Tab-separated table of C-alpha atoms and ligand atoms in Angstrom:
chain	number	residue	atom	x	y	z
A	1	MET	CA	-25.810	6.816	-43.246
A	2	LYS	CA	-22.688	7.599	-41.211
A	3	ASP	CA	-21.775	11.147	-40.196
A	4	LYS	CA	-18.785	12.485	-42.074
A	5	TYR	CA	-16.422	15.339	-41.356
A	6	LEU	CA	-14.022	17.100	-43.686
A	7	ILE	CA	-10.706	18.535	-42.544
A	8	ILE	CA	-9.262	21.234	-44.768
A	9	ASN	CA	-5.791	22.714	-44.977
A	10	ALA	CA	-5.858	25.464	-47.584
A	11	GLY	CA	-2.831	27.270	-48.971
A	12	SER	CA	-2.681	30.117	-51.458
A	13	SER	CA	-2.741	27.699	-54.417
A	14	SER	CA	-3.544	24.382	-52.766
A	15	LEU	CA	-6.271	22.581	-50.873
A	16	LYS	CA	-5.543	19.487	-48.810
A	17	PHE	CA	-8.490	17.537	-47.477
A	18	SER	CA	-9.326	14.431	-45.488
A	19	LEU	CA	-12.745	12.877	-45.027
A	20	TYR	CA	-13.480	11.056	-41.779
A	21	GLU	CA	-16.300	8.936	-40.485
A	22	MET	CA	-17.369	9.848	-36.946
A	23	PRO	CA	-17.421	8.941	-34.144
A	24	SER	CA	-15.096	6.107	-35.245
A	25	THR	CA	-12.441	8.652	-36.451
A	26	LYS	CA	-11.828	6.385	-39.458
A	27	GLU	CA	-10.226	8.177	-42.389
A	28	ILE	CA	-12.088	7.350	-45.594
A	29	VAL	CA	-10.058	9.273	-48.149
A	30	ASN	CA	-7.629	12.147	-48.390
A	31	GLY	CA	-6.303	14.203	-51.220
A	32	TYR	CA	-4.888	17.448	-52.386
A	33	ILE	CA	-5.486	19.894	-55.153
A	34	GLN	CA	-2.510	21.867	-56.387
A	35	LYS	CA	-1.776	24.855	-58.582
A	36	ILE	CA	-5.223	26.372	-58.039
A	37	GLY	CA	-5.473	29.359	-60.394
A	38	ASP	CA	-3.036	27.871	-62.945
A	39	SER	CA	-4.043	26.313	-66.245
A	40	ASP	CA	-2.236	23.069	-65.325
A	41	SER	CA	-3.917	22.444	-61.955
A	42	PHE	CA	-4.037	18.837	-60.799
A	43	TYR	CA	-5.373	16.807	-57.941
A	44	THR	CA	-4.702	13.559	-56.180
A	45	LEU	CA	-6.990	11.270	-54.202
A	46	LYS	CA	-5.626	8.623	-51.861
A	47	TYR	CA	-7.665	5.781	-50.424
A	48	LYS	CA	-7.217	2.107	-49.516
A	49	GLY	CA	-3.667	2.073	-50.832
A	50	GLN	CA	-4.749	3.609	-54.146
A	51	LYS	CA	-3.577	6.903	-55.550
A	52	VAL	CA	-5.493	8.599	-58.334
A	53	ASP	CA	-4.069	11.641	-60.126
A	54	LYS	CA	-6.103	13.871	-62.406
A	55	GLU	CA	-5.408	17.045	-64.303
A	56	ARG	CA	-7.977	19.763	-64.668
A	57	GLU	CA	-8.014	23.540	-64.727
A	58	ILE	CA	-9.209	24.822	-61.349
A	59	LYS	CA	-9.671	28.564	-61.302
A	60	ASN	CA	-10.183	29.278	-57.613
A	61	HIS	CA	-10.766	27.745	-54.194
A	62	LYS	CA	-14.539	27.630	-54.648
A	63	GLN	CA	-14.088	25.530	-57.766
A	64	ALA	CA	-11.550	23.394	-55.903
A	65	VAL	CA	-14.213	22.657	-53.278
A	66	GLU	CA	-16.747	21.797	-55.996
A	67	VAL	CA	-14.310	19.451	-57.753
A	68	MET	CA	-13.435	17.799	-54.449
A	69	LEU	CA	-17.120	17.194	-53.617
A	70	GLU	CA	-17.825	15.860	-57.123
A	71	GLU	CA	-14.987	13.386	-56.746
A	72	LEU	CA	-16.179	12.324	-53.296
A	73	LYS	CA	-19.642	11.646	-54.741
A	74	GLU	CA	-18.450	10.000	-57.952
A	75	ASN	CA	-16.221	7.629	-56.016
A	76	LYS	CA	-19.041	6.923	-53.546
A	77	PHE	CA	-17.179	8.196	-50.499
A	78	ILE	CA	-20.371	10.157	-49.867
A	79	THR	CA	-23.805	9.564	-51.363
A	80	SER	CA	-24.928	13.138	-50.808
A	81	ILE	CA	-23.365	16.253	-49.327
A	82	ASP	CA	-25.927	16.039	-46.514
A	83	GLU	CA	-23.716	13.358	-44.987
A	84	ILE	CA	-21.077	15.995	-44.243
A	85	LYS	CA	-21.868	17.267	-40.761
A	86	GLY	CA	-18.941	19.581	-40.231
A	87	VAL	CA	-15.839	21.052	-41.840
A	88	GLY	CA	-12.670	21.861	-39.896
A	89	HIS	CA	-10.244	24.491	-41.147
A	90	ARG	CA	-6.689	24.822	-40.005
A	91	VAL	CA	-6.076	28.535	-39.389
A	92	LEU	CA	-2.679	29.960	-38.508
A	93	HIS	CA	-3.603	32.964	-36.420
A	94	GLY	CA	-6.409	33.563	-33.953
A	95	GLY	CA	-4.723	36.620	-32.422
A	96	GLU	CA	-6.140	37.527	-29.027
A	97	TYR	CA	-9.658	36.720	-30.221
A	98	TYR	CA	-9.584	32.952	-29.844
A	99	SER	CA	-8.335	30.669	-27.101
A	100	SER	CA	-10.095	27.626	-28.534
A	101	SER	CA	-11.562	26.325	-31.777
A	102	THR	CA	-14.681	28.149	-32.868
A	103	LEU	CA	-17.666	27.970	-35.190
A	104	ILE	CA	-17.111	30.297	-38.141
A	105	ASP	CA	-19.744	32.986	-38.723
A	106	GLU	CA	-19.462	36.358	-40.464
A	107	GLU	CA	-17.827	37.962	-37.439
A	108	VAL	CA	-15.268	35.183	-36.997
A	109	LEU	CA	-14.431	35.395	-40.691
A	110	LYS	CA	-14.007	39.164	-40.345
A	111	ASN	CA	-11.632	38.656	-37.409
A	112	ILE	CA	-9.606	36.056	-39.296
A	113	LYS	CA	-9.361	38.499	-42.210
A	114	SER	CA	-8.210	41.271	-39.882
A	115	LEU	CA	-5.379	38.991	-38.711
A	116	THR	CA	-3.976	38.620	-42.234
A	117	LYS	CA	-1.355	41.234	-41.390
A	118	LEU	CA	-0.002	38.828	-38.740
A	119	GLY	CA	-0.169	35.808	-41.031
A	120	PRO	CA	0.372	37.243	-44.503
A	121	LEU	CA	1.754	34.014	-45.961
A	122	HIS	CA	-0.992	31.746	-44.650
A	123	HIS	CA	-4.219	33.678	-44.160
A	124	PRO	CA	-5.121	34.581	-47.756
A	125	GLY	CA	-5.182	30.884	-48.779
A	126	GLU	CA	-6.927	29.802	-45.583
A	127	ILE	CA	-9.587	32.484	-46.004
A	128	ALA	CA	-10.137	31.468	-49.640
A	129	GLY	CA	-10.607	27.865	-48.441
A	130	ILE	CA	-13.132	28.901	-45.780
A	131	GLU	CA	-15.076	31.133	-48.172
A	132	GLY	CA	-15.097	28.446	-50.870
A	133	MET	CA	-16.471	25.924	-48.382
A	134	MET	CA	-19.032	28.332	-46.926
A	135	GLU	CA	-20.380	29.101	-50.381
A	136	VAL	CA	-20.664	25.509	-51.505
A	137	LEU	CA	-21.717	23.954	-48.175
A	138	GLU	CA	-23.641	26.868	-46.744
A	139	ASN	CA	-25.628	24.934	-44.169
A	140	VAL	CA	-22.756	22.849	-42.814
A	141	PRO	CA	-20.988	24.059	-39.633
A	142	GLN	CA	-17.490	25.321	-40.408
A	143	VAL	CA	-14.966	25.285	-37.569
A	144	ALA	CA	-11.706	27.227	-37.319
A	145	VAL	CA	-8.893	25.507	-35.420
A	146	PHE	CA	-6.200	28.049	-34.645
A	147	ASP	CA	-2.505	27.265	-34.303
A	148	THR	CA	-2.177	30.054	-31.713
A	149	ALA	CA	-5.223	29.291	-29.533
A	150	PHE	CA	-3.589	26.908	-27.062
A	151	HIS	CA	-0.990	29.522	-26.120
A	152	GLN	CA	-3.531	32.158	-25.069
A	153	THR	CA	-3.165	31.077	-21.413
A	154	MET	CA	0.369	32.519	-21.253
A	155	PRO	CA	0.665	35.174	-18.562
A	156	LYS	CA	1.365	38.729	-19.661
A	157	LYS	CA	4.881	38.616	-18.237
A	158	ASN	CA	5.653	35.874	-20.748
A	159	TYR	CA	3.815	37.119	-23.810
A	160	LEU	CA	4.844	40.772	-23.815
A	161	TYR	CA	8.000	42.020	-25.464
A	162	ALA	CA	9.945	44.778	-23.743
A	163	VAL	CA	9.107	47.332	-26.445
A	164	PRO	CA	6.952	50.492	-26.192
A	165	TYR	CA	3.668	49.366	-24.644
A	166	SER	CA	1.733	51.148	-27.410
A	167	TRP	CA	3.142	48.608	-29.912
A	168	TYR	CA	1.179	45.985	-28.028
A	169	LYS	CA	-1.963	48.045	-27.390
A	170	GLU	CA	-2.211	49.645	-30.809
A	171	ASN	CA	-0.513	47.143	-33.093
A	172	GLY	CA	-0.911	43.769	-31.373
A	173	VAL	CA	2.839	43.180	-30.974
A	174	ARG	CA	3.177	40.282	-28.511
A	175	LYS	CA	4.121	36.639	-28.409
A	176	TYR	CA	1.301	34.471	-29.763
A	177	GLY	CA	3.062	31.132	-30.213
A	178	PHE	CA	2.350	28.490	-32.871
A	179	HIS	CA	2.140	24.687	-33.220
A	180	GLY	CA	-0.615	25.065	-30.596
A	181	THR	CA	-2.627	22.164	-32.001
A	182	SER	CA	0.363	19.857	-31.571
A	183	HIS	CA	1.276	21.131	-28.090
A	184	ASN	CA	-2.382	20.763	-27.070
A	185	TYR	CA	-2.510	17.180	-28.360
A	186	ILE	CA	0.676	16.228	-26.518
A	187	THR	CA	-0.501	17.943	-23.311
A	188	ASN	CA	-3.706	15.873	-23.396
A	189	LYS	CA	-1.719	12.692	-24.017
A	190	MET	CA	0.523	13.483	-21.054
A	191	LYS	CA	-2.457	14.209	-18.791
A	192	ASP	CA	-3.699	10.697	-19.589
A	193	HIS	CA	-0.253	9.159	-19.172
A	194	LEU	CA	0.521	10.918	-15.881
A	195	LYS	CA	-3.077	10.503	-14.662
A	196	LYS	CA	-3.427	14.116	-13.564
A	197	ASP	CA	-4.557	17.412	-15.090
A	198	ASP	CA	-2.147	19.902	-13.558
A	199	VAL	CA	0.874	18.626	-15.484
A	200	ASN	CA	4.168	20.502	-15.792
A	201	LEU	CA	5.770	19.736	-19.133
A	202	ILE	CA	8.453	20.814	-21.528
A	203	ILE	CA	7.261	19.847	-25.005
A	204	CYS	CA	9.830	19.880	-27.799
A	205	HIS	CA	8.021	19.929	-31.150
A	206	ILE	CA	11.066	19.589	-33.373
A	207	GLY	CA	10.449	19.268	-37.088
A	208	SER	CA	11.535	21.500	-39.915
A	209	GLY	CA	9.578	24.171	-38.056
A	210	ALA	CA	10.332	23.839	-34.352
A	211	SER	CA	9.023	25.188	-31.085
A	212	ILE	CA	9.152	24.301	-27.418
A	213	ALA	CA	6.233	24.907	-25.060
A	214	CYS	CA	6.364	25.164	-21.296
A	215	ILE	CA	3.184	23.765	-19.750
A	216	LYS	CA	2.499	24.741	-16.140
A	217	GLY	CA	-0.487	23.378	-14.216
A	218	GLY	CA	-1.846	21.822	-17.410
A	219	VAL	CA	-1.900	24.983	-19.534
A	220	CYS	CA	0.591	26.833	-21.702
A	221	TYR	CA	2.856	29.079	-19.661
A	222	ASP	CA	5.490	30.021	-22.218
A	223	THR	CA	6.610	29.105	-25.711
A	224	THR	CA	9.461	29.851	-28.080
A	225	MET	CA	7.670	31.159	-31.183
A	226	GLY	CA	6.527	34.748	-31.026
A	227	LEU	CA	4.553	37.283	-33.046
A	228	THR	CA	5.325	34.980	-35.964
A	229	PRO	CA	6.805	31.473	-36.275
A	230	LEU	CA	10.234	32.983	-36.988
A	231	ASP	CA	11.155	33.423	-33.328
A	232	GLY	CA	12.826	31.057	-30.888
A	233	LEU	CA	14.746	27.964	-31.948
A	234	ILE	CA	17.102	27.604	-34.889
A	235	MET	CA	14.976	25.734	-37.457
A	236	GLY	CA	15.354	24.098	-40.862
A	237	THR	CA	15.208	27.351	-42.807
A	238	ARG	CA	14.365	29.947	-40.113
A	239	SER	CA	16.905	31.834	-38.053
A	240	GLY	CA	15.053	31.759	-34.740
A	241	SER	CA	15.872	34.604	-32.318
A	242	ILE	CA	18.565	36.997	-33.474
A	243	ASP	CA	19.673	40.480	-32.478
A	244	PRO	CA	16.992	42.750	-34.000
A	245	SER	CA	19.643	45.322	-34.944
A	246	ILE	CA	20.865	42.925	-37.630
A	247	LEU	CA	17.882	43.961	-39.770
A	248	GLU	CA	18.822	47.632	-40.190
A	249	TYR	CA	22.508	46.820	-40.392
A	250	ILE	CA	22.196	44.196	-43.130
A	251	SER	CA	19.651	46.290	-45.018
A	252	LYS	CA	22.235	49.082	-45.313
A	253	GLU	CA	25.215	46.794	-45.872
A	254	ARG	CA	23.621	44.713	-48.616
A	255	GLY	CA	21.142	47.304	-49.914
A	256	ILE	CA	18.147	45.017	-49.507
A	257	SER	CA	14.636	45.750	-48.296
A	258	LEU	CA	13.128	44.670	-44.983
A	259	GLU	CA	10.756	42.380	-46.887
A	260	LYS	CA	13.691	40.642	-48.542
A	261	ILE	CA	15.490	40.299	-45.216
A	262	THR	CA	12.401	38.803	-43.583
A	263	GLU	CA	12.136	36.348	-46.462
A	264	GLU	CA	15.791	35.363	-46.078
A	265	LEU	CA	15.340	34.941	-42.323
A	266	ASN	CA	12.376	32.633	-42.991
A	267	LYS	CA	13.618	30.676	-45.983
A	268	LYS	CA	17.384	30.930	-46.252
A	269	SER	CA	18.527	30.897	-42.636
A	270	GLY	CA	18.630	28.306	-39.849
A	271	LEU	CA	20.274	25.002	-40.785
A	272	ILE	CA	20.083	25.703	-44.505
A	273	GLY	CA	21.716	29.089	-44.037
A	274	LEU	CA	24.540	27.617	-41.987
A	275	ALA	CA	25.212	24.391	-43.868
A	276	GLY	CA	23.263	24.481	-47.145
A	277	LYS	CA	20.967	21.643	-46.030
A	278	ASN	CA	17.859	21.665	-43.908
A	279	ASP	CA	16.917	17.995	-43.755
A	280	PHE	CA	18.190	16.529	-40.509
A	281	ARG	CA	19.080	13.204	-42.145
A	282	ASP	CA	21.201	14.895	-44.830
A	283	LEU	CA	22.937	17.056	-42.245
A	284	SER	CA	23.722	14.075	-40.008
A	285	LYS	CA	25.185	12.138	-42.939
A	286	ALA	CA	27.254	15.128	-44.048
A	287	SER	CA	28.518	15.655	-40.508
A	288	GLN	CA	29.525	11.978	-40.212
A	289	LYS	CA	31.512	12.360	-43.430
A	290	GLY	CA	33.449	15.244	-41.927
A	291	ASP	CA	31.515	18.265	-43.278
A	292	GLU	CA	32.492	20.903	-40.715
A	293	LYS	CA	29.670	23.289	-41.559
A	294	ALA	CA	27.136	20.504	-41.015
A	295	THR	CA	28.697	19.657	-37.647
A	296	LEU	CA	28.673	23.311	-36.623
A	297	ALA	CA	25.027	23.734	-37.719
A	298	LEU	CA	23.974	20.666	-35.748
A	299	ASN	CA	25.818	21.810	-32.652
A	300	MET	CA	24.193	25.240	-32.873
A	301	PHE	CA	20.804	23.549	-33.315
A	302	TYR	CA	21.337	21.309	-30.263
A	303	ASN	CA	22.462	24.271	-28.182
A	304	SER	CA	19.455	26.290	-29.230
A	305	VAL	CA	17.108	23.510	-28.041
A	306	THR	CA	19.121	23.071	-24.832
A	307	LYS	CA	18.912	26.775	-23.959
A	308	TYR	CA	15.117	26.838	-24.056
A	309	ILE	CA	14.799	23.576	-22.143
A	310	ALA	CA	17.027	25.155	-19.494
A	311	GLN	CA	14.900	28.303	-19.433
A	312	TYR	CA	11.668	26.354	-19.022
A	313	TYR	CA	13.215	24.031	-16.438
A	314	PHE	CA	13.847	27.131	-14.341
A	315	GLU	CA	10.457	28.678	-15.150
A	316	LEU	CA	8.955	25.466	-13.753
A	317	GLU	CA	11.285	25.710	-10.755
A	318	SER	CA	12.591	22.247	-11.695
A	319	GLU	CA	9.161	20.714	-10.973
A	320	VAL	CA	8.869	18.968	-14.311
A	321	ASP	CA	6.634	15.920	-14.779
A	322	ALA	CA	7.870	15.100	-18.258
A	323	LEU	CA	9.967	16.330	-21.146
A	324	VAL	CA	8.468	15.259	-24.459
A	325	PHE	CA	10.026	14.934	-27.909
A	326	THR	CA	7.684	15.050	-30.885
A	327	ALA	CA	7.395	15.938	-34.642
A	328	GLY	CA	9.684	14.855	-37.521
A	329	ILE	CA	13.055	15.121	-35.783
A	330	GLY	CA	11.831	14.615	-32.206
A	331	GLU	CA	10.050	11.385	-33.125
A	332	ASN	CA	12.492	9.935	-35.622
A	333	ALA	CA	16.040	11.033	-34.874
A	334	TYR	CA	17.421	9.188	-31.849
A	335	ILE	CA	20.764	10.900	-32.400
A	336	PHE	CA	19.078	14.249	-31.901
A	337	ARG	CA	17.469	13.088	-28.654
A	338	GLU	CA	20.731	11.605	-27.422
A	339	ASN	CA	22.536	14.867	-28.061
A	340	ILE	CA	19.958	16.869	-26.140
A	341	MET	CA	19.930	14.387	-23.270
A	342	ASN	CA	23.725	14.548	-23.039
A	343	ARG	CA	23.495	18.305	-22.669
A	344	ILE	CA	20.757	18.418	-20.002
A	345	SER	CA	21.503	15.274	-18.019
A	346	LYS	CA	23.973	16.631	-15.480
A	347	ALA	CA	21.959	19.692	-14.505
A	348	THR	CA	18.513	18.101	-14.435
A	349	GLY	CA	19.231	14.577	-13.214
A	350	VAL	CA	17.622	12.800	-16.164
A	351	LYS	CA	19.528	9.870	-17.629
A	352	LEU	CA	19.132	8.420	-21.097
A	353	ASP	CA	18.065	4.829	-21.570
A	354	LYS	CA	20.132	4.343	-24.716
A	355	GLU	CA	18.531	1.083	-25.698
A	356	VAL	CA	14.964	2.373	-25.595
A	357	ASN	CA	16.012	5.615	-27.276
A	358	GLU	CA	17.647	3.775	-30.162
A	359	SER	CA	14.641	1.518	-30.619
A	360	ILE	CA	12.410	4.496	-31.530
A	361	PRO	CA	11.232	4.560	-34.303
A	362	SER	CA	12.852	1.353	-35.630
A	363	LYS	CA	11.115	-0.995	-33.170
A	364	LEU	CA	8.782	1.162	-31.121
A	365	GLU	CA	6.619	4.104	-32.147
A	366	LYS	CA	6.938	5.789	-28.771
A	367	GLY	CA	8.239	5.264	-25.278
A	368	ILE	CA	9.993	6.506	-22.148
A	369	ILE	CA	13.654	7.102	-22.985
A	370	SER	CA	14.811	8.089	-19.485
A	371	THR	CA	16.006	5.576	-16.898
A	372	GLU	CA	13.833	4.791	-13.877
A	373	ASP	CA	16.075	6.692	-11.456
A	374	SER	CA	15.755	9.929	-13.488
A	375	SER	CA	14.315	13.058	-11.872
A	376	PHE	CA	11.495	13.162	-14.443
A	377	GLU	CA	10.352	11.150	-17.436
A	378	VAL	CA	11.583	11.892	-20.926
A	379	ILE	CA	9.091	10.625	-23.462
A	380	VAL	CA	8.855	10.266	-27.235
A	381	GLU	CA	5.228	10.748	-28.264
A	382	PRO	CA	4.135	11.114	-31.909
A	383	THR	CA	2.047	14.203	-32.471
A	384	ASN	CA	-1.270	14.091	-34.313
A	385	GLU	CA	-2.519	17.541	-35.230
A	386	GLU	CA	-5.066	16.134	-37.661
A	387	TYR	CA	-6.714	14.116	-34.880
A	388	MET	CA	-6.926	17.231	-32.687
A	389	ILE	CA	-8.478	19.245	-35.536
A	390	LEU	CA	-10.944	16.428	-36.224
A	391	MET	CA	-12.029	16.128	-32.579
A	392	ASP	CA	-12.419	19.899	-32.201
A	393	THR	CA	-14.422	20.044	-35.438
A	394	TYR	CA	-16.637	17.185	-34.289
A	395	ASN	CA	-17.239	18.680	-30.846
A	396	VAL	CA	-17.719	22.309	-31.932
A	397	SER	CA	-19.972	21.372	-34.909
A	398	ARG	CA	-22.320	19.499	-32.614
A	399	GLY	CA	-22.529	22.496	-30.274
B	401	ADP	P1	7.349	20.273	-40.690
B	401	ADP	O1	6.012	19.704	-40.291
B	401	ADP	O2	7.757	21.486	-39.922
B	401	ADP	O3	7.547	20.412	-42.165
B	401	ADP	P2	8.325	17.670	-39.851
B	401	ADP	O4	7.734	17.523	-38.502
B	401	ADP	O5	7.739	16.866	-40.958
B	401	ADP	O6	8.454	19.183	-40.261
B	401	ADP	O7	9.884	17.279	-39.723
B	401	ADP	C1	10.760	17.320	-40.793
B	401	ADP	C2	12.157	16.994	-40.258
B	401	ADP	O8	12.152	15.684	-39.689
B	401	ADP	C3	13.250	16.990	-41.333
B	401	ADP	O9	14.386	17.687	-40.867
B	401	ADP	C4	13.587	15.523	-41.474
B	401	ADP	O10	14.939	15.325	-41.789
B	401	ADP	C5	13.300	14.989	-40.091
B	401	ADP	N1	13.053	13.551	-40.164
B	401	ADP	C6	11.997	12.927	-40.695
B	401	ADP	N2	12.146	11.587	-40.634
B	401	ADP	C7	13.362	11.361	-40.072
B	401	ADP	C8	14.121	10.180	-39.731
B	401	ADP	N3	13.644	8.981	-39.967
B	401	ADP	N4	15.326	10.367	-39.160
B	401	ADP	C9	15.794	11.589	-38.914
B	401	ADP	N5	15.147	12.729	-39.198
B	401	ADP	C10	13.943	12.616	-39.776
């Protein structure tokens, strides 16, 4: 009987799961349950190239967990639930409580609940997923893997905002940073690649959500996302940093509430706000066809990335070991990488190897896209948050 580990990503009405065999890290099956709480809930299982869809009313997350386990047993992915040795949960916010993944007990659950005010869109679903799992698999270790944890090494001078200090002390207003699981994974990869631990890196995680992390001496020193994932770079649908006075001004001008404004800043801003499209491929095509708004949006996006690379280049006093591109756009869009390289090349002394750059991802999955005479390496490295969550779950579950 092989040890198995479940990785869970729970949303307010969904539950995604993957079952792995350990220590081989082989994925056995994955699936997702959608519309939890609706009468037309459905779920999908994917394994060995097969996809099975079923419809069934699923009232809550606990029932979703039960249905998932029934399916795993019925399809012989597990013979008994005793084979499951640990469950990993992706959790958005660990606040200042957690700087690494942790075993969930009553106190941890209480802390995660208390952080709902900082992650109001994510935490209720994640908590429901954890509670559902804890009820059904009460004797199995449950591990929380926080998206903020990796950034807890930031020094105070980088995580504080210049606002009344009591906002930090009494209300927890500070930069927490997100995408920590991805930045952590890439940092580990780079430590292996560069054969040293005290690496200095600029990691560009550029997908629909996007953040850059500055790694100094092997740990996070600064990052672009803040109290919430809205801060920093221009993203697919998020504004990134803007003048905070816009909020009061636009509230009065348009007669809309702060909640509505925050929603528009999260869902209707960024590339979609500027050009009506948030998918990088669609924007690139539109720009090539002469759509001026698309060209403007892309140029603003490139400049936004360039500004933070410049900031971190100076924060690292130009002692950079590698600049890394990862996530949907970073891994797949060579045009994006070329545009960034063109903007940073002169100041930093890195030169683009066009041929290697253009061969990723069509011919190569990853690679060094800077020339040998560059001042530091520029690397494309695919991220793998799921792997990081799995390894943390495996290690923390076993104590
Ligand atoms: P998130 O995880 O934040 O939802 P992803 O990391 O999946 O985002 O990235 C999504 C982005 O990656 C989209 O803008 C999409 O256009 C872009 N992307 C994905 N594949 C490609 C590709 N082959 N070429 C260019 N852009 C791509």
